[in-house]
Short mmCIF file of C-alpha atoms in Angstrom, two decimals:
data_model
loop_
_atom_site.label_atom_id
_atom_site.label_comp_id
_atom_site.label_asym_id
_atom_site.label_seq_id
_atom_site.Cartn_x
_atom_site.Cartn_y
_atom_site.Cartn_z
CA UNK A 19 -37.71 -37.66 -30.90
CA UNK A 20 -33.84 -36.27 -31.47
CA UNK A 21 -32.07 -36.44 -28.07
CA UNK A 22 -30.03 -33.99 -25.96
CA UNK A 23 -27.12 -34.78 -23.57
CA UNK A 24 -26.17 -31.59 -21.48
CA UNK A 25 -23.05 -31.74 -19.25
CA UNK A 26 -22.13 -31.41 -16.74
CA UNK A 27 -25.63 -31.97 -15.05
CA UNK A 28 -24.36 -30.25 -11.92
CA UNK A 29 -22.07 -27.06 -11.15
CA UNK A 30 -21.02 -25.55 -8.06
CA UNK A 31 -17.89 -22.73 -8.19
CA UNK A 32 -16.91 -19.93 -6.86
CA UNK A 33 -17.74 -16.05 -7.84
CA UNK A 34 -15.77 -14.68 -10.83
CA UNK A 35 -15.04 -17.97 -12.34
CA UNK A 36 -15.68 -19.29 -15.52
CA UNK A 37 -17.54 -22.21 -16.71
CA UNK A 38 -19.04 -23.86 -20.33
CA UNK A 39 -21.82 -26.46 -20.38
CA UNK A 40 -22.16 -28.08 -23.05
CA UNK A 41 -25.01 -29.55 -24.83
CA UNK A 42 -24.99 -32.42 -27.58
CA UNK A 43 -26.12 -34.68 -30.08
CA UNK A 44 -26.08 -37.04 -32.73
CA UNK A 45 -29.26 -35.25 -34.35
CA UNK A 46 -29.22 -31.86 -36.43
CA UNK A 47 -31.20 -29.50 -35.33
CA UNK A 48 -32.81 -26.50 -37.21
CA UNK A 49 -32.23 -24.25 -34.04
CA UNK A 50 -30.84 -24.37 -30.75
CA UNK A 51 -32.47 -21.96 -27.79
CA UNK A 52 -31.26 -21.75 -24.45
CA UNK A 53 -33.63 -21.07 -20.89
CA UNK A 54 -32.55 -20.57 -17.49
CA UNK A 55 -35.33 -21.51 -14.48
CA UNK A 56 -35.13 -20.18 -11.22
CA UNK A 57 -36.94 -22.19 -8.61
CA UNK A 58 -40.58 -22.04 -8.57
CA UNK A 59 -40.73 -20.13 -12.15
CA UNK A 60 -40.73 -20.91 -15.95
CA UNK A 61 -37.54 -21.39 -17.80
CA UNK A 62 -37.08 -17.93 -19.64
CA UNK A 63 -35.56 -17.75 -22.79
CA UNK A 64 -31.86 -16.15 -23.10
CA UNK A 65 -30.45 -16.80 -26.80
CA UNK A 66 -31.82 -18.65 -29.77
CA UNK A 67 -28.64 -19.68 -32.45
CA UNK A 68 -29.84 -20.36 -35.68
CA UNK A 69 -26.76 -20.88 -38.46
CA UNK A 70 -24.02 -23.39 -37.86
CA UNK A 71 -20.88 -22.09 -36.15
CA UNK A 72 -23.04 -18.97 -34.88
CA UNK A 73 -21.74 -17.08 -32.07
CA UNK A 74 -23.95 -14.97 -29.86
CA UNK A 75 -23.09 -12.95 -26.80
CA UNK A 76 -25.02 -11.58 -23.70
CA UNK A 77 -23.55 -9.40 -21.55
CA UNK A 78 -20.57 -11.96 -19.75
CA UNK A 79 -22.51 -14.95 -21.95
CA UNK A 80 -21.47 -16.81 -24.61
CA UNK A 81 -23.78 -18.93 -27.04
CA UNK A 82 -22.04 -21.59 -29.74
CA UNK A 83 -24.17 -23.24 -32.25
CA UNK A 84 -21.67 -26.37 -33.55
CA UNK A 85 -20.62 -26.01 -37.19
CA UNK A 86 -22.56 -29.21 -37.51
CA UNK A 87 -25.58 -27.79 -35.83
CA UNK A 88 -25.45 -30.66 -33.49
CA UNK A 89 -24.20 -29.42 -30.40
CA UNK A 90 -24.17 -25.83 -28.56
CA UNK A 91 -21.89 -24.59 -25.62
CA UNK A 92 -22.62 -21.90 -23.06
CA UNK A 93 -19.96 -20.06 -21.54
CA UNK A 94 -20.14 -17.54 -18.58
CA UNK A 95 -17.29 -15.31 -17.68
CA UNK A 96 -16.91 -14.07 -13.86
CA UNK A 97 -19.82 -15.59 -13.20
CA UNK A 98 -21.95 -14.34 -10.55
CA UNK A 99 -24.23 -15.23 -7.70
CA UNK A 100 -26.98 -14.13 -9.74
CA UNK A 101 -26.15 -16.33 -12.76
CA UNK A 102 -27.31 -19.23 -10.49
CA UNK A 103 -30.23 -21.28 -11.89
CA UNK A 104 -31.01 -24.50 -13.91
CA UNK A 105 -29.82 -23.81 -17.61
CA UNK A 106 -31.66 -25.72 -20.05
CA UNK A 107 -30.86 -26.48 -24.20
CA UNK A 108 -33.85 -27.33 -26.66
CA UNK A 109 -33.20 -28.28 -30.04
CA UNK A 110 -35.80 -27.55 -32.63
CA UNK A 111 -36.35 -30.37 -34.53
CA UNK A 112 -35.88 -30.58 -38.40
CA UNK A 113 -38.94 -32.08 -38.79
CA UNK A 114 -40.08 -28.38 -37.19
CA UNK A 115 -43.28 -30.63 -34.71
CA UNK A 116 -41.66 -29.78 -31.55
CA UNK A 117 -38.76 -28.16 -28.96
CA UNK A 118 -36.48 -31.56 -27.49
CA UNK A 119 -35.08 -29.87 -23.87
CA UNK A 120 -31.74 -31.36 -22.34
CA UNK A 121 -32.02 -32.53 -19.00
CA UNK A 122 -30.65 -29.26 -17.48
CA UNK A 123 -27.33 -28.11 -15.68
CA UNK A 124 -27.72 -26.89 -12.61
CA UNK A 125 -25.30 -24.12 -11.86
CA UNK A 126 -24.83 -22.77 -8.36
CA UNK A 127 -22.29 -19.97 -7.93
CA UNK A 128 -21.14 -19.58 -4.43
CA UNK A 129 -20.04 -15.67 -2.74
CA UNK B 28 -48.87 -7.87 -20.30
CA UNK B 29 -49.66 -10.41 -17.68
CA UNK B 30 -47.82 -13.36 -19.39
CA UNK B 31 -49.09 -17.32 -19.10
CA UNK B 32 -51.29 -17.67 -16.70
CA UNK B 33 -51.57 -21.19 -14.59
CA UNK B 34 -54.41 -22.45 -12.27
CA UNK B 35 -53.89 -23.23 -9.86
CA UNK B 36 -50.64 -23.63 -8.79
CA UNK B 37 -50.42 -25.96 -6.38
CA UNK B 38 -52.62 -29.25 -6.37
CA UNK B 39 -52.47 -32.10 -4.00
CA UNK B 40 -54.99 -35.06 -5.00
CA UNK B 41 -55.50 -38.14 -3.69
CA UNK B 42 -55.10 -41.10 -6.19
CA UNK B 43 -58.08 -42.27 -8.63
CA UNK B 44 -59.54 -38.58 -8.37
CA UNK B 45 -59.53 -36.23 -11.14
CA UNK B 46 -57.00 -33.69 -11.81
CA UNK B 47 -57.61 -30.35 -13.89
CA UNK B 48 -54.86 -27.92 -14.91
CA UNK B 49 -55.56 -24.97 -16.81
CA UNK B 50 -53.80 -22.29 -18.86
CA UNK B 51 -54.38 -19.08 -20.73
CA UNK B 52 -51.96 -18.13 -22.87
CA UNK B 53 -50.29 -15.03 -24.11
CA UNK B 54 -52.93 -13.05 -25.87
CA UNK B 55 -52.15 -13.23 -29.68
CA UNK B 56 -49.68 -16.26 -29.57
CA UNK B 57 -51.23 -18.69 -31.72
CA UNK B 58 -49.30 -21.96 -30.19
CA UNK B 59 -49.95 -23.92 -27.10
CA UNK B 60 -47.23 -26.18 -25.35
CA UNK B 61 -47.56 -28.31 -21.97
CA UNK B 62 -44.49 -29.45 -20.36
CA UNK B 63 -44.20 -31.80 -17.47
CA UNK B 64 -41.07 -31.63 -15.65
CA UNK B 65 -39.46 -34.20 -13.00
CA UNK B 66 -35.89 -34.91 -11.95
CA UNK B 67 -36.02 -37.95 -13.27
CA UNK B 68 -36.76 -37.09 -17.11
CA UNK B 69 -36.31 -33.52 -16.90
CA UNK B 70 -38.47 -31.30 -19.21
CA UNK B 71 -40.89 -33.30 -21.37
CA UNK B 72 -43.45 -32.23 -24.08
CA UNK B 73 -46.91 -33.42 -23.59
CA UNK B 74 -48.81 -32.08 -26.18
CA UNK B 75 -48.66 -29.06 -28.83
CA UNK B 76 -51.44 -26.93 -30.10
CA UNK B 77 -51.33 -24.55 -33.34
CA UNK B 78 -54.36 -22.53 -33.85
CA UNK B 79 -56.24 -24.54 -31.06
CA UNK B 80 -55.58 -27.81 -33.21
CA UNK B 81 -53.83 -30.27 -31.90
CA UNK B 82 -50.48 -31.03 -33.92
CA UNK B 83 -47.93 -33.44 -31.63
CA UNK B 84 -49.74 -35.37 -28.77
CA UNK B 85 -47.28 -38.07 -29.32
CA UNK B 86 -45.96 -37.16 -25.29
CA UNK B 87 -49.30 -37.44 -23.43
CA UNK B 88 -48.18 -40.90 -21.74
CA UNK B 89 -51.89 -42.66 -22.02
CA UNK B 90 -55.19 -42.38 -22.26
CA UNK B 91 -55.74 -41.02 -18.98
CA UNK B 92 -54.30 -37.97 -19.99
CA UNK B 93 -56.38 -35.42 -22.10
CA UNK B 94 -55.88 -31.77 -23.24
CA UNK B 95 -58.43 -29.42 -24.95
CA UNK B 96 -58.41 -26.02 -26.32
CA UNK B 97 -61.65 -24.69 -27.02
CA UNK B 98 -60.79 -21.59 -28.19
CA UNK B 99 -57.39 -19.31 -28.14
CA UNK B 100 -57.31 -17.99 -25.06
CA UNK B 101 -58.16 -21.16 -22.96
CA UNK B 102 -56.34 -24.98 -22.64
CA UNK B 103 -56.70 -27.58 -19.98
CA UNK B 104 -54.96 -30.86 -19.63
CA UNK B 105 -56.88 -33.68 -17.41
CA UNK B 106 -55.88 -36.57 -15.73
CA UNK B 107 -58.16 -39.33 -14.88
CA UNK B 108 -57.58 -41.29 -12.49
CA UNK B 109 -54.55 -39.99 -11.14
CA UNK B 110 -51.80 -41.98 -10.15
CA UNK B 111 -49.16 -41.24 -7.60
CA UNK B 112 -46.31 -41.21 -10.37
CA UNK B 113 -48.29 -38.45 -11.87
CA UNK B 114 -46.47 -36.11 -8.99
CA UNK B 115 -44.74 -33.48 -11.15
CA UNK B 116 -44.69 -29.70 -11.95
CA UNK B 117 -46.37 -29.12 -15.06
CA UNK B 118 -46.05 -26.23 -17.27
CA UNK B 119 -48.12 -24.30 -20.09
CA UNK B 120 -45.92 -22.54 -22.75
CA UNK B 121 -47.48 -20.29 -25.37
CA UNK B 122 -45.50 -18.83 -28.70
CA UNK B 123 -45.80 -16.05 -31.04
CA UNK B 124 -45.57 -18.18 -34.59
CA UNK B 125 -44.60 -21.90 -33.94
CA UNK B 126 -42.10 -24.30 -32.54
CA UNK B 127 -38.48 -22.57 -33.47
CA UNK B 128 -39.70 -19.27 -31.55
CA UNK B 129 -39.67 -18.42 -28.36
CA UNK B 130 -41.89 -20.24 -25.59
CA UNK B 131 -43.19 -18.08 -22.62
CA UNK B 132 -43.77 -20.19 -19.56
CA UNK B 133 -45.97 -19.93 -16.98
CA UNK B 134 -45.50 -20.69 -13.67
CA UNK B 135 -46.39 -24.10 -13.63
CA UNK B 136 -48.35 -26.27 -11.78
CA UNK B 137 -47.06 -28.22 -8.96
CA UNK B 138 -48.87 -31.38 -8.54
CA UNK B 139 -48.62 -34.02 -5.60
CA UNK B 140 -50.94 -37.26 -6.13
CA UNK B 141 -50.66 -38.98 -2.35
#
């Protein structure tokens, strides 16, 4: 199983700041996806990055695949109190048998 | 659509007694996925089923773990005997076309062995 190290694993700031987490490896992956959970639900999918160096935005997100395809970053501009949740990387392996998830970063943004 | 469905969703079970969690996927998705997730470990893959076959069971931690899929709308995953360290929220995740697409959750289970 190819590993992922998210960072930082916890986040606490204030409304309209802006963070990254970061997500890494020493494994390629074929794709990277990225879920946010809110408590007492299912991680739901927000961005799948497929080609190395690949940038993809949502709204005040920002998905990085790594040239490499190794490592992702997600960055949130003026974040909100809505943007709090558990936000979760999973690689999809090369070998294409399964989704590795990071351990998680959970994000609280304070009013 | 009414998305992954999860029974039930909470279970607390003494341990040694026989825990059954059960799913019904997205109708059309041909791939199955259950998750258990902890603080500890975080999310983990248990088992994966394309087509109702089972392709990676290489998470299920031991034999008293056991998942079936008798047919494409329908999976359960059994534990016998439970164990206290069992205790964990478990989730069923269905997908359109494979791995590299995009898992719906359900809800998850939330499972307490005393």
């Amino acid at each position: 199983t190819q590993l992922l190290e998210q960072s930082p694993q916890f986040l606490s700031i204030q409304e309209g700041e802006n963070l990254t987490v970061y997500c890494n490896s020493s494994s390629v992956f074929s794709s990277l996806q990225w879920y946010r959970q809110e408590p007492g639900e299912g991680p739901v999918l927000l961005v799948t990055v497929v080609t190395g160096g690949e940038v993809k935005k949502l709204k005040r997100l920002t998905f990085q695949f790594g040239d490499a395809r190794k490592d992702s970053s997600l960055h949130i501009t003026a974040a909100q109190t809505g943007d709090t949740g558990l936000y979760l990387c999973a690689g999809e392996e090369t070998s294409g048998s399964r989704l590795t998830f990071g351990e998680g970063t959970q994000l609280t943004v304070n009013p | 659509d009414a998305g992954v469905i999860q029974s039930p969703r909470h279970e607390v079970t003494e341990m040694g007694q026989e825990v059954t969690l059960r799913c019904k996927p997205i109708s059309g998705h041909n791939s199955l996925f259950w998750y258990r997730q902890t603080m500890m470990r975080g999310l983990e893959l248990l088992i994966y089923f394309n087509n109702n076959v089972p392709i990676d069971d290489s998470g299920m931690p031991e034999d008293r773990f056991s998942a079936k899929m008798p047919n494409a709308s329908f999976s359960t995953l059994k534990i016998q005997p439970s164990e206290p360290r069992d205790s964990a929220v478990y989730f069923c995740a269905s997908s359109a076309k494979g791995v590299g697409y995009e898992q719906f959750f359900g809800p998850g289970t939330r499972l307490t062995v005393l």
